Amino acid sequence: MRRTNSETPIPNPQHLLKNQPPTSNPQPLVLLTPGPTPIPPSVLAKLAEPILHHRTVEFGAFFERVIQDLQYVFRTKNTVLLQTTSGTGGMESAVANLLSPGDKTLVATAGAFGNRWGKILKAYGFLPIIQEEEWGSAIDPNRFEALLKTHGKDLKAVYLTHTETSTGVVHPIEVLSRLIHQYSDALVVVDSISGLGGQELKTDEWNLDVVVSASQKGLMNAPGLAFISLSERALQVMEMSKCPRFYWDWRTMKKSVPNKETPYTPSVSLVVAQAEALRLIKEEGIESVWAKTTRLAQWTREELKKLNFPLFPHPPCDVLTSVSVPESVNATELVHRLLKDFRISIADGQEKLKGRIIRIAHMGYIRKEDLQRGFSALQTCLTDTQKK
Ligand code: PMP
């Protein structure tokens, strides 16, 4: 007998994941990756609502709420822009809008995402000075200060990363920002794509000119939106910058904000869903969200220590934990097996850390019971490895 449409089985989403064969495993997916992260049911429900037109009062109300609530989460009175792109698009726009050919920049990096600033700058023809620290450690303020003493006067912008998702480190953004302002007029530009909404960040108090974030991590939405806060200084520089830009042009985006809209068609459903996710964060209070994330991070580190996984980063951030795997274990195989047999999705190391560390997130809507399921599956995998 032929199946009717309503009987057609919905494909298990696991086969859509890279390198994963289709599975008949009926267990629900537990997403413990450091982005995308799980979404609260009320946010998920918003994504299923009929689409609004983006030049309407109804959409404008959602847009306005999102911008205002982002100011609350960013801890800023600055302008906040919304772009339909993933976080990297937000990063690229922070290069295209702030610089002119020949400008000098500094990148402080200790991982794949810090390095991304360098790659974007080079793609635009800039030759950034790079302070590179060992992966797993944080930017050393003394070396940073020495670079600023030498080059500070010539710098147009300094590009930093808040929580380095590839290693699990938190960089001392408040200290680094103070040093930049002490030695330079350079703009302080921070990637807080995995940090915002989990790791403490105070844009105005820490004098951060530009902060870039995205929807799919601590902000509990699906991937597809980037958010950028811009100080008055950054807005002035943006007006004068000579880099070519069109889709990424913050000047056009800023002009649209008072009309409660974006210059081009935004990802309407994501904006509506973001309004709901931000409502939940506001209801809980950003300080409580930070405190909850810190507690979950501490507990995760203790649980992984009990399983004999040594902590990899120093100092660890609150939004994810990365740990080294024992010599006898291959992290890549472990990550695949957890997904295949237990429907637990965690992350492998990236680039030179592939196969050497695992990364487990505890930000946004990830709850203790989700982590608990992950740890018991990990325990089973380890016991099986020992038996072999
Ligand atoms: N920076 C950091 C710190 C990140 O965690 C990520 C995403 N993992 C990015 C940049 C890139 O963001 P996206 O994948 O959304 O482009």
Coordinates of C-alpha atoms and ligand atoms in Angstrom, one line a residue:
M1 CA 0.0 0.0 0.0
R2 CA 1.2 3.5 -0.8
R3 CA 1.9 5.8 2.0
T4 CA -0.1 9.1 2.2
N5 CA 1.9 12.2 2.9
S6 CA 0.8 12.3 6.5
E7 CA 2.2 8.8 7.0
T8 CA 5.6 9.6 5.5
P9 CA 8.1 9.3 8.4
I10 CA 9.8 12.5 9.3
P11 CA 13.5 11.9 8.6
N12 CA 15.6 11.8 11.7
P13 CA 17.6 15.1 11.7
Q14 CA 20.7 13.2 12.7
H15 CA 21.4 12.2 9.1
L16 CA 21.6 15.9 8.3
L17 CA 24.6 16.3 10.7
K18 CA 28.0 16.2 9.0
N19 CA 29.5 12.8 8.7
Q20 CA 26.6 11.1 10.4
P21 CA 24.8 8.2 8.7
P22 CA 20.9 8.1 9.0
T23 CA 19.8 6.5 12.3
S24 CA 16.8 4.8 13.7
N25 CA 17.7 5.8 17.2
P26 CA 14.5 7.1 18.6
Q27 CA 15.9 9.0 21.6
P28 CA 15.5 12.8 21.6
L29 CA 18.6 14.8 20.7
V30 CA 20.4 16.4 23.6
L31 CA 22.3 19.4 22.1
L32 CA 25.3 20.2 24.3
T33 CA 27.4 21.9 21.6
P34 CA 28.7 25.5 22.1
G35 CA 26.3 26.7 19.5
P36 CA 23.8 26.2 18.2
T37 CA 22.3 25.5 21.6
P38 CA 18.8 24.2 22.5
I39 CA 15.8 26.6 22.3
P40 CA 13.1 27.0 24.9
P41 CA 9.7 25.6 23.8
S42 CA 8.1 29.1 23.7
V43 CA 10.8 30.3 21.4
L44 CA 10.5 27.2 19.2
A45 CA 6.8 27.9 19.0
K46 CA 7.4 31.4 17.7
L47 CA 9.5 30.0 14.8
A48 CA 6.5 28.0 13.7
E49 CA 4.1 31.0 13.5
P50 CA 2.9 32.4 10.2
I51 CA 5.4 34.9 8.6
L52 CA 4.8 38.6 9.1
H53 CA 5.7 41.2 6.5
H54 CA 8.7 43.2 7.6
R55 CA 7.4 46.6 6.7
T56 CA 4.5 46.5 9.1
V57 CA 3.7 48.0 12.5
E58 CA 3.4 44.4 13.9
F59 CA 6.9 43.5 12.9
G60 CA 8.2 46.9 13.9
A61 CA 7.0 46.2 17.5
F62 CA 9.0 43.0 17.6
F63 CA 12.1 44.6 16.1
E64 CA 11.9 47.5 18.6
R65 CA 11.6 45.1 21.6
V66 CA 14.5 43.1 20.4
I67 CA 16.8 46.2 20.1
Q68 CA 15.8 47.5 23.5
D69 CA 16.2 44.1 25.2
L70 CA 19.5 43.6 23.5
Q71 CA 20.7 46.9 25.1
Y72 CA 19.7 45.4 28.4
V73 CA 21.7 42.2 27.8
F74 CA 24.7 44.0 26.3
R75 CA 24.6 46.3 29.4
T76 CA 24.7 49.4 27.1
K77 CA 22.9 52.6 26.1
N78 CA 24.7 52.4 22.8
T79 CA 23.2 51.9 19.4
V80 CA 22.4 48.2 18.7
L81 CA 22.1 46.9 15.1
L82 CA 20.7 43.6 14.0
Q83 CA 21.9 41.8 10.9
T84 CA 20.6 38.7 9.1
T85 CA 23.8 36.6 9.1
S86 CA 25.7 34.3 11.4
G87 CA 28.2 35.7 13.9
T88 CA 31.0 35.8 11.3
G89 CA 29.0 38.3 9.2
G90 CA 28.8 40.5 12.2
M91 CA 32.6 40.2 12.6
E92 CA 33.2 41.0 9.0
S93 CA 31.0 44.1 9.2
A94 CA 33.2 45.2 12.2
V95 CA 36.1 45.3 9.8
A96 CA 34.3 46.8 6.7
N97 CA 32.7 49.6 8.7
L98 CA 35.6 50.7 11.0
L99 CA 38.7 50.8 8.8
S100 CA 40.2 52.6 5.8
P101 CA 43.0 51.2 3.6
G102 CA 46.3 51.3 5.4
D103 CA 44.9 51.4 8.9
K104 CA 46.9 49.6 11.6
T105 CA 45.1 47.1 13.8
L106 CA 46.0 44.7 16.6
V107 CA 44.5 41.2 17.1
A108 CA 45.0 39.4 20.4
T109 CA 44.2 35.7 19.9
A110 CA 44.6 32.3 21.5
G111 CA 42.4 30.1 19.4
A112 CA 40.4 29.6 16.2
F113 CA 37.9 32.5 16.7
G114 CA 40.6 35.0 17.7
N115 CA 42.4 34.0 14.5
R116 CA 39.3 34.6 12.5
W117 CA 39.7 38.3 13.2
G118 CA 43.1 38.1 11.6
K119 CA 41.8 36.2 8.6
I120 CA 39.0 38.7 8.0
L121 CA 41.4 41.6 8.3
K122 CA 43.8 40.0 5.9
A123 CA 41.0 39.3 3.4
Y124 CA 40.3 43.1 3.4
G125 CA 44.0 43.8 2.7
F126 CA 45.0 44.8 6.3
L127 CA 48.2 43.6 7.9
P128 CA 47.3 43.3 11.6
I129 CA 49.8 43.0 14.4
I130 CA 49.0 39.7 16.0
Q131 CA 49.6 38.8 19.7
E132 CA 49.2 35.0 19.6
E133 CA 49.1 33.1 22.9
E134 CA 49.1 29.3 23.3
W135 CA 45.7 27.7 22.7
G136 CA 44.1 27.1 26.1
S137 CA 45.6 30.1 27.8
A138 CA 44.3 33.7 28.0
I139 CA 45.8 36.9 26.6
D140 CA 48.6 37.9 28.9
P141 CA 47.9 41.6 29.8
N142 CA 51.7 42.3 30.3
R143 CA 52.6 41.3 26.7
F144 CA 49.5 43.1 25.5
E145 CA 50.5 46.2 27.4
A146 CA 54.0 46.0 25.8
L147 CA 52.5 45.9 22.3
L148 CA 50.3 48.9 23.1
K149 CA 53.2 50.9 24.4
T150 CA 55.0 50.4 21.1
H151 CA 52.1 50.6 18.6
G152 CA 49.2 52.1 20.6
K153 CA 49.4 55.6 19.0
D154 CA 49.2 54.2 15.5
L155 CA 46.3 51.8 16.0
K156 CA 42.8 52.3 14.6
A157 CA 41.2 49.3 16.2
V158 CA 42.0 46.4 18.5
Y159 CA 40.1 43.1 17.9
L160 CA 39.5 40.8 20.9
T161 CA 37.5 37.7 21.7
H162 CA 35.5 37.4 24.9
T163 CA 35.0 33.7 25.3
E164 CA 37.2 31.7 22.9
T165 CA 34.9 28.9 22.0
S166 CA 37.6 26.7 20.4
T167 CA 39.4 26.3 23.7
G168 CA 36.9 27.3 26.5
V169 CA 39.0 30.2 27.8
V170 CA 37.6 33.6 29.0
H171 CA 39.9 36.5 28.1
P172 CA 40.2 39.4 30.6
I173 CA 38.3 41.9 28.4
E174 CA 37.8 44.5 31.1
V175 CA 41.6 44.7 31.8
L176 CA 42.5 44.6 28.1
S177 CA 40.0 47.4 27.3
R178 CA 41.4 49.6 30.1
L179 CA 44.9 49.1 28.7
I180 CA 43.8 50.0 25.2
H181 CA 42.2 53.2 26.4
Q182 CA 45.3 54.0 28.5
Y183 CA 47.8 53.8 25.5
S184 CA 45.7 54.4 22.4
D185 CA 42.6 56.0 20.8
A186 CA 42.0 52.7 19.0
L187 CA 38.5 51.3 19.1
V188 CA 37.9 48.3 21.3
V189 CA 36.1 45.6 19.3
V190 CA 35.0 42.5 21.0
D191 CA 33.6 39.2 19.6
S192 CA 31.2 38.0 22.3
I193 CA 29.4 35.6 20.0
S194 CA 29.5 32.8 22.6
G195 CA 29.9 35.0 25.6
L196 CA 26.8 37.3 25.5
G197 CA 24.0 36.1 27.7
G198 CA 26.1 33.7 29.7
Q199 CA 29.5 35.2 30.6
E200 CA 29.5 38.5 32.5
L201 CA 29.9 41.4 30.0
K202 CA 29.4 45.1 30.7
T203 CA 29.7 47.0 27.5
D204 CA 29.4 50.6 28.9
E205 CA 31.2 50.0 32.2
W206 CA 34.1 48.3 30.4
N207 CA 34.2 51.0 27.6
L208 CA 33.8 48.6 24.8
D209 CA 33.2 50.4 21.5
V210 CA 31.9 47.5 19.4
V211 CA 30.6 44.2 20.6
V212 CA 29.5 41.5 18.2
S213 CA 27.2 38.6 19.1
A214 CA 24.8 36.2 17.6
S215 CA 21.4 34.5 18.2
Q216 CA 22.3 30.8 18.5
K217 CA 24.2 30.5 21.8
G218 CA 23.4 32.3 25.1
L219 CA 20.6 34.2 23.4
M220 CA 18.6 30.9 23.0
N221 CA 17.4 31.3 19.4
A222 CA 18.1 29.5 16.1
P223 CA 21.2 30.5 14.1
G224 CA 20.9 33.4 11.7
L225 CA 21.1 36.8 13.4
A226 CA 24.1 38.9 14.5
F227 CA 23.9 41.8 16.9
I228 CA 26.3 44.6 17.2
S229 CA 26.6 47.4 19.8
L230 CA 28.3 50.6 18.7
S231 CA 29.6 53.4 20.8
E232 CA 29.4 57.1 19.8
R233 CA 33.1 56.9 18.8
A234 CA 32.5 53.8 16.7
L235 CA 29.6 55.6 15.0
Q236 CA 31.8 58.5 14.1
V237 CA 34.5 56.3 12.7
M238 CA 31.9 54.3 10.7
E239 CA 30.9 57.5 9.0
M240 CA 34.5 58.3 7.8
S241 CA 35.7 54.8 6.9
K242 CA 36.7 54.1 3.4
C243 CA 36.4 50.3 3.1
P244 CA 33.9 49.3 0.4
R245 CA 30.7 47.9 1.9
F246 CA 27.1 47.5 0.8
Y247 CA 25.2 44.7 2.5
W248 CA 27.3 45.1 5.6
D249 CA 26.9 48.9 5.7
W250 CA 26.1 50.0 9.2
R251 CA 25.2 53.5 8.0
T252 CA 22.1 52.1 6.2
M253 CA 21.2 49.8 9.0
K254 CA 21.4 52.7 11.6
K255 CA 19.1 54.9 9.5
S256 CA 16.5 52.2 9.5
V257 CA 16.5 51.7 13.3
P258 CA 14.2 54.6 14.1
N259 CA 11.7 53.2 11.6
K260 CA 11.8 49.9 13.4
E261 CA 13.1 48.0 10.5
T262 CA 16.1 46.8 8.6
P263 CA 17.2 48.0 5.1
Y264 CA 16.7 44.6 3.5
T265 CA 14.4 41.7 4.3
P266 CA 15.4 40.3 7.7
S267 CA 14.9 36.8 8.9
V268 CA 11.5 37.7 10.2
S269 CA 10.8 34.5 12.2
L270 CA 14.2 34.7 13.9
V271 CA 13.4 38.3 15.0
V272 CA 10.0 37.3 16.4
A273 CA 11.6 34.3 18.2
Q274 CA 14.4 36.5 19.5
A275 CA 11.9 38.8 21.1
E276 CA 10.6 35.8 23.1
A277 CA 14.0 34.5 24.1
L278 CA 15.0 38.0 25.3
R279 CA 11.8 38.2 27.2
L280 CA 12.7 35.0 29.1
I281 CA 16.2 36.4 29.8
K282 CA 14.8 39.7 31.1
E283 CA 12.3 37.9 33.2
E284 CA 15.1 35.9 34.9
G285 CA 17.4 38.9 35.1
I286 CA 20.8 39.0 33.4
E287 CA 22.7 38.8 36.7
S288 CA 20.8 35.6 37.6
V289 CA 21.5 34.2 34.2
W290 CA 25.3 34.8 34.7
A291 CA 25.2 33.3 38.2
K292 CA 23.3 30.2 37.0
T293 CA 25.8 29.8 34.2
T294 CA 28.7 30.1 36.6
R295 CA 27.1 27.4 38.9
L296 CA 26.5 25.0 35.9
A297 CA 30.1 25.6 34.8
Q298 CA 31.5 24.7 38.2
W299 CA 29.4 21.6 38.5
T300 CA 30.3 20.5 35.0
R301 CA 34.1 20.9 35.7
E302 CA 33.6 18.8 38.9
E303 CA 31.7 16.0 37.1
L304 CA 34.3 15.8 34.3
K305 CA 37.1 15.7 36.8
K306 CA 35.4 12.7 38.4
L307 CA 35.5 11.1 35.0
N308 CA 39.2 11.8 34.8
F309 CA 39.0 14.4 32.1
P310 CA 41.6 17.2 32.9
L311 CA 40.4 20.7 32.4
F312 CA 42.0 22.2 29.2
P313 CA 41.7 26.0 29.5
H314 CA 43.1 28.5 32.0
P315 CA 41.1 30.3 33.1
P316 CA 37.9 28.5 32.0
C317 CA 34.9 30.4 30.8
D318 CA 31.4 29.8 32.2
V319 CA 29.6 29.1 28.9
L320 CA 31.4 25.9 27.9
T321 CA 33.9 23.5 29.3
S322 CA 36.6 21.9 27.3
V323 CA 38.6 19.0 28.7
S324 CA 41.5 16.9 27.4
V325 CA 40.7 13.3 26.7
P326 CA 42.9 10.4 28.1
E327 CA 45.6 9.1 25.7
S328 CA 43.6 5.9 25.1
V329 CA 40.6 7.9 23.8
N330 CA 40.1 9.6 20.4
A331 CA 37.9 12.7 21.0
T332 CA 36.6 12.5 17.4
E333 CA 35.4 8.9 17.8
L334 CA 34.0 9.7 21.2
V335 CA 31.9 12.6 19.9
H336 CA 30.6 10.4 17.0
R337 CA 29.7 7.5 19.3
L338 CA 27.8 9.8 21.8
L339 CA 25.7 11.1 18.9
K340 CA 25.2 7.7 17.2
D341 CA 24.4 5.6 20.2
F342 CA 23.0 8.1 22.8
R343 CA 21.8 11.1 20.7
I344 CA 24.1 13.3 22.8
S345 CA 25.7 16.1 20.7
I346 CA 28.9 17.5 22.0
A347 CA 31.8 19.1 20.2
D348 CA 35.2 17.9 19.2
G349 CA 38.3 20.1 19.3
Q350 CA 38.9 22.4 16.3
E351 CA 41.9 22.6 14.0
K352 CA 45.0 21.6 15.9
L353 CA 42.9 20.4 18.9
K354 CA 40.8 18.0 16.8
G355 CA 40.8 14.6 18.5
R356 CA 42.5 16.0 21.6
I357 CA 39.7 17.8 23.5
I358 CA 35.9 17.6 23.9
R359 CA 33.8 20.7 24.4
I360 CA 30.5 20.7 26.3
A361 CA 28.3 23.8 26.6
H362 CA 26.3 25.0 29.6
M363 CA 24.8 28.2 28.3
G364 CA 21.4 29.4 27.3
Y365 CA 18.6 26.8 27.7
I366 CA 21.0 23.9 28.5
R367 CA 19.9 22.4 31.8
K368 CA 21.5 20.3 34.5
E369 CA 19.5 17.3 33.5
D370 CA 20.7 17.6 29.9
L371 CA 24.3 17.7 31.1
Q372 CA 23.6 14.7 33.5
R373 CA 22.5 12.6 30.5
G374 CA 25.7 13.6 28.7
F375 CA 27.9 12.6 31.6
S376 CA 26.3 9.2 32.1
A377 CA 26.6 8.5 28.4
L378 CA 30.3 9.6 28.6
Q379 CA 30.8 7.2 31.5
T380 CA 29.4 4.3 29.5
C381 CA 31.7 5.1 26.6
L382 CA 34.7 5.3 28.8
T383 CA 33.9 2.0 30.6
D384 CA 33.5 0.3 27.1
T385 CA 36.9 1.7 26.0
Q386 CA 38.5 0.3 29.2
K387 CA 37.0 -3.2 28.5
K388 CA 38.5 -3.3 25.0
Ligands
PMP1 N1 33.4 33.7 17.4 C1 33.1 32.9 18.4 C2 33.7 33.1 19.7 C3 32.2 31.8 18.2 O1 31.9 30.9 19.2 C4 31.7 31.6 16.9 C5 30.8 30.4 16.6 N2 31.2 29.2 17.1 C6 32.0 32.5 15.9 C7 32.9 33.5 16.2 C8 31.5 32.3 14.5 O2 30.1 32.5 14.5 P1 29.2 31.9 13.4 O3 29.5 30.5 13.3 O4 27.8 32.2 13.9 O5 29.5 32.6 12.1

